Structure formats: structure tokens, C-alpha cells
Amino acid sequence: MSTGKPKDGEFKMIAAPGTSNALMKPPLPPAATSNAIVEYTAPVFKEEEEDIEIKLRRIIDNVPVRVSNTSGSSAGSGSGDFHQYRQMRRKEQDRLARMEVDYQRRKEEAEFILRREERLKAAEERTAKKRAKRQKKKQRKKEKKMKLNDGQEQQQKEDSSDDDGDSAKEEEAAP
């Protein structure tokens, strides 16, 4: 009885005539081999269209196409169709609920980031205002100190000039 499988000694490898040479040759250009009236040329896309085309192809390649629990082509519905309908409906409602939760989460996150930026901006403004106030106070204190130092120096000069003047007057009066 034959199993359809060849026995060990029955295999022989023979090169097909003409195919080995055809594999070695580069293919001829389409214009030389084509007898068509109109030649096909690949469409030329703009950059934006090309980006969209690439994205679309990536989506098509990566997203599986699933068709589950399709109804038959016969009219009417069987006893199991209602349960399939309920299952599909529940899955769709779960999917919509997940989408809604995701949307709410993203919305709350965006609002939080916005409020946080506003709080940080307000805190920075308060800090800048207080910094300016401190610097102004420091500057006034420095100016006051400078005035006091200038006033003391002036007073010392006047005192020393008064001392010099007094001693000069005393010297003049003494001879």
C-alpha cells in the first residue's frame, strides 16, 4: 500500500531546462516586454498625500480585520442570534465606556496641567514682586547708609575745618 510519500532512494534533483538561466538574468524593462496600449505608471503623490498614504498603509498592516459572529445570508434569525446580538452589544458598550473614560481622563489631565501652569505663573509673579520689594528696600537702606556716611564725612570735614579755623583764629589772636 502506498502512503504517497516517496521512499528514500526515489528523489532525484534535476534542473529544469531554461529556468536556471532565466533566474540569473535581470528582468527586462516593462516597456520592452509590454504590448499594452496604455502603460501603467505609479501615481505621484505630494508629500502630504504620501504621508497620509504611508500612515494609512501602516494602519491597514497593523490593525487586524476581524469579523466575528456575522449573521448568515438566510432570512430570519435562529435561536442563537439573540445571544450573539447581546454579546456584540455588550462588547460595543464596553468599548464605548472605555473610550469615554479615556476621554474624561485626558480632559481632566489637560485641565490639571492648565491649572498647574496658572498657579505656577501666579506664584512666579508673587515671587518676582516680593523680590523687587526686597531689592528696593535693600537699595533704600544702602542709600540711607551712604547719606549717613556722606553726612558724617561732611560733618567731620566741617569739624576738622572748624578745628583748623579755630586754631588759626587762636594763633592770629595770640601774637
PDB file of C-alpha atoms in Angstrom:
ATOM      1  CA  MET A   1       0.000   0.000   0.000  1.00  0.00           C
ATOM      2  CA  SER A   2       1.354   3.407  -0.939  1.00  0.00           C
ATOM      3  CA  THR A   3       1.347   6.297   1.551  1.00  0.00           C
ATOM      4  CA  GLY A   4       2.010   8.927  -1.072  1.00  0.00           C
ATOM      5  CA  LYS A   5       5.438   9.668   0.344  1.00  0.00           C
ATOM      6  CA  PRO A   6       8.496   8.882  -1.760  1.00  0.00           C
ATOM      7  CA  LYS A   7      10.964   6.353  -0.453  1.00  0.00           C
ATOM      8  CA  ASP A   8      14.489   7.441   0.397  1.00  0.00           C
ATOM      9  CA  GLY A   9      16.018   6.347  -2.890  1.00  0.00           C
ATOM     10  CA  GLU A  10      13.318   7.827  -5.180  1.00  0.00           C
ATOM     11  CA  PHE A  11      14.361  11.508  -5.007  1.00  0.00           C
ATOM     12  CA  LYS A  12      16.449  12.940  -7.822  1.00  0.00           C
ATOM     13  CA  MET A  13      17.147  16.606  -8.271  1.00  0.00           C
ATOM     14  CA  ILE A  14      17.176  17.731 -11.874  1.00  0.00           C
ATOM     15  CA  ALA A  15      17.478  21.348 -13.037  1.00  0.00           C
ATOM     16  CA  ALA A  16      14.639  22.361 -15.318  1.00  0.00           C
ATOM     17  CA  PRO A  17      15.821  23.449 -18.758  1.00  0.00           C
ATOM     18  CA  GLY A  18      15.717  27.203 -19.314  1.00  0.00           C
ATOM     19  CA  THR A  19      14.676  28.182 -15.782  1.00  0.00           C
ATOM     20  CA  SER A  20      18.153  28.408 -14.295  1.00  0.00           C
ATOM     21  CA  ASN A  21      19.241  30.896 -16.955  1.00  0.00           C
ATOM     22  CA  ALA A  22      16.057  32.926 -16.551  1.00  0.00           C
ATOM     23  CA  LEU A  23      16.686  33.298 -12.854  1.00  0.00           C
ATOM     24  CA  MET A  24      20.185  34.604 -13.484  1.00  0.00           C
ATOM     25  CA  LYS A  25      19.135  37.306 -15.969  1.00  0.00           C
ATOM     26  CA  PRO A  26      17.769  40.627 -14.763  1.00  0.00           C
ATOM     27  CA  PRO A  27      14.144  41.254 -15.751  1.00  0.00           C
ATOM     28  CA  LEU A  28      13.512  43.263 -18.871  1.00  0.00           C
ATOM     29  CA  PRO A  29      12.065  46.753 -18.525  1.00  0.00           C
ATOM     30  CA  PRO A  30       8.254  46.837 -18.798  1.00  0.00           C
ATOM     31  CA  ALA A  31       8.245  48.943 -21.964  1.00  0.00           C
ATOM     32  CA  ALA A  32      10.246  46.334 -23.843  1.00  0.00           C
ATOM     33  CA  THR A  33       8.017  43.376 -22.900  1.00  0.00           C
ATOM     34  CA  SER A  34       4.613  45.028 -22.784  1.00  0.00           C
ATOM     35  CA  ASN A  35       2.184  45.058 -25.692  1.00  0.00           C
ATOM     36  CA  ALA A  36      -0.367  47.228 -23.885  1.00  0.00           C
ATOM     37  CA  ILE A  37      -1.680  50.407 -25.458  1.00  0.00           C
ATOM     38  CA  VAL A  38      -1.544  52.340 -22.196  1.00  0.00           C
ATOM     39  CA  GLU A  39       1.352  51.762 -19.825  1.00  0.00           C
ATOM     40  CA  TYR A  40       0.813  51.795 -16.056  1.00  0.00           C
ATOM     41  CA  THR A  41       2.721  54.412 -14.162  1.00  0.00           C
ATOM     42  CA  ALA A  42       2.776  54.598 -10.404  1.00  0.00           C
ATOM     43  CA  PRO A  43       0.861  57.597  -9.035  1.00  0.00           C
ATOM     44  CA  VAL A  44       2.989  60.525  -7.915  1.00  0.00           C
ATOM     45  CA  PHE A  45       1.936  61.815  -4.511  1.00  0.00           C
ATOM     46  CA  LYS A  46       2.604  65.129  -2.913  1.00  0.00           C
ATOM     47  CA  GLU A  47       4.465  64.997   0.405  1.00  0.00           C
ATOM     48  CA  GLU A  48       1.300  65.407   2.482  1.00  0.00           C
ATOM     49  CA  GLU A  49      -0.588  62.827   0.463  1.00  0.00           C
ATOM     50  CA  GLU A  50       2.373  60.476   0.677  1.00  0.00           C
ATOM     51  CA  ASP A  51       2.486  60.858   4.468  1.00  0.00           C
ATOM     52  CA  ILE A  52      -1.225  60.115   4.666  1.00  0.00           C
ATOM     53  CA  GLU A  53      -0.782  57.139   2.336  1.00  0.00           C
ATOM     54  CA  ILE A  54       2.063  55.786   4.487  1.00  0.00           C
ATOM     55  CA  LYS A  55       0.017  56.213   7.652  1.00  0.00           C
ATOM     56  CA  LEU A  56      -2.976  54.518   6.046  1.00  0.00           C
ATOM     57  CA  ARG A  57      -0.878  51.567   4.919  1.00  0.00           C
ATOM     58  CA  ARG A  58       0.678  51.258   8.375  1.00  0.00           C
ATOM     59  CA  ILE A  59      -2.788  51.229   9.945  1.00  0.00           C
ATOM     60  CA  ILE A  60      -4.053  48.667   7.462  1.00  0.00           C
ATOM     61  CA  ASP A  61      -0.997  46.457   8.045  1.00  0.00           C
ATOM     62  CA  ASN A  62      -1.076  46.669  11.841  1.00  0.00           C
ATOM     63  CA  VAL A  63      -4.786  46.630  12.608  1.00  0.00           C
ATOM     64  CA  PRO A  64      -6.286  43.179  12.224  1.00  0.00           C
ATOM     65  CA  VAL A  65      -9.517  42.880  10.325  1.00  0.00           C
ATOM     66  CA  ARG A  66     -11.910  40.854  12.438  1.00  0.00           C
ATOM     67  CA  VAL A  67     -15.374  39.929  11.507  1.00  0.00           C
ATOM     68  CA  SER A  68     -16.861  37.863  14.261  1.00  0.00           C
ATOM     69  CA  ASN A  69     -20.340  36.488  14.735  1.00  0.00           C
ATOM     70  CA  THR A  70     -21.599  37.526  11.337  1.00  0.00           C
ATOM     71  CA  SER A  71     -25.159  36.668  10.550  1.00  0.00           C
ATOM     72  CA  GLY A  72     -25.875  34.193   7.818  1.00  0.00           C
ATOM     73  CA  SER A  73     -27.349  35.134   4.479  1.00  0.00           C
ATOM     74  CA  SER A  74     -30.559  33.257   5.057  1.00  0.00           C
ATOM     75  CA  ALA A  75     -33.664  35.192   6.042  1.00  0.00           C
ATOM     76  CA  GLY A  76     -34.879  35.105   9.624  1.00  0.00           C
ATOM     77  CA  SER A  77     -32.916  34.591  12.748  1.00  0.00           C
ATOM     78  CA  GLY A  78     -32.174  31.475  14.652  1.00  0.00           C
ATOM     79  CA  SER A  79     -32.435  30.874  18.353  1.00  0.00           C
ATOM     80  CA  GLY A  80     -28.748  31.693  18.977  1.00  0.00           C
ATOM     81  CA  ASP A  81     -28.751  35.035  17.159  1.00  0.00           C
ATOM     82  CA  PHE A  82     -30.243  36.946  20.068  1.00  0.00           C
ATOM     83  CA  HIS A  83     -27.442  35.819  22.380  1.00  0.00           C
ATOM     84  CA  GLN A  84     -24.853  36.779  19.774  1.00  0.00           C
ATOM     85  CA  TYR A  85     -26.527  40.170  19.412  1.00  0.00           C
ATOM     86  CA  ARG A  86     -26.475  40.711  23.196  1.00  0.00           C
ATOM     87  CA  GLN A  87     -22.791  39.747  23.337  1.00  0.00           C
ATOM     88  CA  MET A  88     -21.850  42.084  20.474  1.00  0.00           C
ATOM     89  CA  ARG A  89     -23.913  44.884  22.012  1.00  0.00           C
ATOM     90  CA  ARG A  90     -22.251  44.414  25.412  1.00  0.00           C
ATOM     91  CA  LYS A  91     -18.776  44.437  23.829  1.00  0.00           C
ATOM     92  CA  GLU A  92     -19.579  47.615  21.915  1.00  0.00           C
ATOM     93  CA  GLN A  93     -20.961  49.305  25.046  1.00  0.00           C
ATOM     94  CA  ASP A  94     -17.829  48.303  26.970  1.00  0.00           C
ATOM     95  CA  ARG A  95     -15.665  49.716  24.203  1.00  0.00           C
ATOM     96  CA  LEU A  96     -17.616  52.999  24.204  1.00  0.00           C
ATOM     97  CA  ALA A  97     -17.412  53.166  28.012  1.00  0.00           C
ATOM     98  CA  ARG A  98     -13.618  52.679  27.865  1.00  0.00           C
ATOM     99  CA  MET A  99     -13.366  55.404  25.216  1.00  0.00           C
ATOM    100  CA  GLU A 100     -15.440  57.752  27.406  1.00  0.00           C
ATOM    101  CA  VAL A 101     -13.311  57.034  30.479  1.00  0.00           C
ATOM    102  CA  ASP A 102     -10.138  57.614  28.453  1.00  0.00           C
ATOM    103  CA  TYR A 103     -11.551  60.873  27.096  1.00  0.00           C
ATOM    104  CA  GLN A 104     -12.523  62.071  30.588  1.00  0.00           C
ATOM    105  CA  ARG A 105      -9.081  61.142  31.946  1.00  0.00           C
ATOM    106  CA  ARG A 106      -7.308  63.053  29.183  1.00  0.00           C
ATOM    107  CA  LYS A 107      -9.637  66.031  29.632  1.00  0.00           C
ATOM    108  CA  GLU A 108      -9.044  66.136  33.410  1.00  0.00           C
ATOM    109  CA  GLU A 109      -5.302  65.793  32.873  1.00  0.00           C
ATOM    110  CA  ALA A 110      -5.307  68.700  30.406  1.00  0.00           C
ATOM    111  CA  GLU A 111      -7.345  70.844  32.824  1.00  0.00           C
ATOM    112  CA  PHE A 112      -4.969  69.949  35.664  1.00  0.00           C
ATOM    113  CA  ILE A 113      -1.945  70.918  33.588  1.00  0.00           C
ATOM    114  CA  LEU A 114      -3.624  74.216  32.668  1.00  0.00           C
ATOM    115  CA  ARG A 115      -4.500  74.998  36.317  1.00  0.00           C
ATOM    116  CA  ARG A 116      -0.994  73.996  37.397  1.00  0.00           C
ATOM    117  CA  GLU A 117       0.607  76.326  34.854  1.00  0.00           C
ATOM    118  CA  GLU A 118      -1.639  79.165  36.014  1.00  0.00           C
ATOM    119  CA  ARG A 119      -0.709  78.522  39.665  1.00  0.00           C
ATOM    120  CA  LEU A 120       2.994  78.382  38.809  1.00  0.00           C
ATOM    121  CA  LYS A 121       2.719  81.617  36.826  1.00  0.00           C
ATOM    122  CA  ALA A 122       0.904  83.353  39.698  1.00  0.00           C
ATOM    123  CA  ALA A 123       3.481  82.072  42.202  1.00  0.00           C
ATOM    124  CA  GLU A 124       6.304  83.307  39.977  1.00  0.00           C
ATOM    125  CA  GLU A 125       4.661  86.738  39.730  1.00  0.00           C
ATOM    126  CA  ARG A 126       4.290  86.916  43.527  1.00  0.00           C
ATOM    127  CA  THR A 127       7.897  85.846  43.968  1.00  0.00           C
ATOM    128  CA  ALA A 128       9.100  88.449  41.452  1.00  0.00           C
ATOM    129  CA  LYS A 129       7.054  91.161  43.182  1.00  0.00           C
ATOM    130  CA  LYS A 130       8.450  90.241  46.611  1.00  0.00           C
ATOM    131  CA  ARG A 131      11.974  90.031  45.180  1.00  0.00           C
ATOM    132  CA  ALA A 132      11.622  93.523  43.707  1.00  0.00           C
ATOM    133  CA  LYS A 133      10.305  94.808  47.051  1.00  0.00           C
ATOM    134  CA  ARG A 134      13.258  93.269  48.920  1.00  0.00           C
ATOM    135  CA  GLN A 135      15.752  94.709  46.442  1.00  0.00           C
ATOM    136  CA  LYS A 136      14.111  98.134  46.690  1.00  0.00           C
ATOM    137  CA  LYS A 137      14.263  98.006  50.483  1.00  0.00           C
ATOM    138  CA  LYS A 138      17.898  96.924  50.338  1.00  0.00           C
ATOM    139  CA  GLN A 139      18.697  99.750  47.907  1.00  0.00           C
ATOM    140  CA  ARG A 140      16.962 102.325  50.139  1.00  0.00           C
ATOM    141  CA  LYS A 141      18.897 101.040  53.153  1.00  0.00           C
ATOM    142  CA  LYS A 142      22.140 101.278  51.202  1.00  0.00           C
ATOM    143  CA  GLU A 143      21.307 104.833  50.051  1.00  0.00           C
ATOM    144  CA  LYS A 144      20.409 105.835  53.588  1.00  0.00           C
ATOM    145  CA  LYS A 145      23.681 104.400  54.845  1.00  0.00           C
ATOM    146  CA  MET A 146      25.545 106.263  52.091  1.00  0.00           C
ATOM    147  CA  LYS A 147      23.788 109.513  53.065  1.00  0.00           C
ATOM    148  CA  LEU A 148      24.689 108.978  56.690  1.00  0.00           C
ATOM    149  CA  ASN A 149      28.269 108.228  55.739  1.00  0.00           C
ATOM    150  CA  ASP A 150      28.365 111.299  53.480  1.00  0.00           C
ATOM    151  CA  GLY A 151      26.758 113.395  56.211  1.00  0.00           C
ATOM    152  CA  GLN A 152      29.230 112.148  58.785  1.00  0.00           C
ATOM    153  CA  GLU A 153      32.142 112.768  56.446  1.00  0.00           C
ATOM    154  CA  GLN A 154      30.819 116.243  55.723  1.00  0.00           C
ATOM    155  CA  GLN A 155      30.361 116.850  59.423  1.00  0.00           C
ATOM    156  CA  GLN A 156      33.850 115.572  60.128  1.00  0.00           C
ATOM    157  CA  LYS A 157      35.229 117.821  57.411  1.00  0.00           C
ATOM    158  CA  GLU A 158      33.339 120.741  58.836  1.00  0.00           C
ATOM    159  CA  ASP A 159      34.512 119.842  62.322  1.00  0.00           C
ATOM    160  CA  SER A 160      38.061 119.459  61.117  1.00  0.00           C
ATOM    161  CA  SER A 161      37.792 122.686  59.152  1.00  0.00           C
ATOM    162  CA  ASP A 162      36.249 124.327  62.206  1.00  0.00           C
ATOM    163  CA  ASP A 163      39.067 122.928  64.278  1.00  0.00           C
ATOM    164  CA  ASP A 164      41.567 124.180  61.733  1.00  0.00           C
ATOM    165  CA  GLY A 165      39.795 127.528  61.560  1.00  0.00           C
ATOM    166  CA  ASP A 166      39.581 127.863  65.298  1.00  0.00           C
ATOM    167  CA  SER A 167      43.219 127.106  65.781  1.00  0.00           C
ATOM    168  CA  ALA A 168      44.108 129.580  63.040  1.00  0.00           C
ATOM    169  CA  LYS A 169      41.996 132.260  64.709  1.00  0.00           C
ATOM    170  CA  GLU A 170      43.577 131.484  68.053  1.00  0.00           C
ATOM    171  CA  GLU A 171      47.033 131.739  66.531  1.00  0.00           C
ATOM    172  CA  GLU A 172      46.207 135.074  64.955  1.00  0.00           C
ATOM    173  CA  ALA A 173      44.818 136.395  68.193  1.00  0.00           C
ATOM    174  CA  ALA A 174      47.800 135.170  70.235  1.00  0.00           C
ATOM    175  CA  PRO A 175      50.670 137.311  68.676  1.00  0.00           C
TER     176      PRO A 175
END
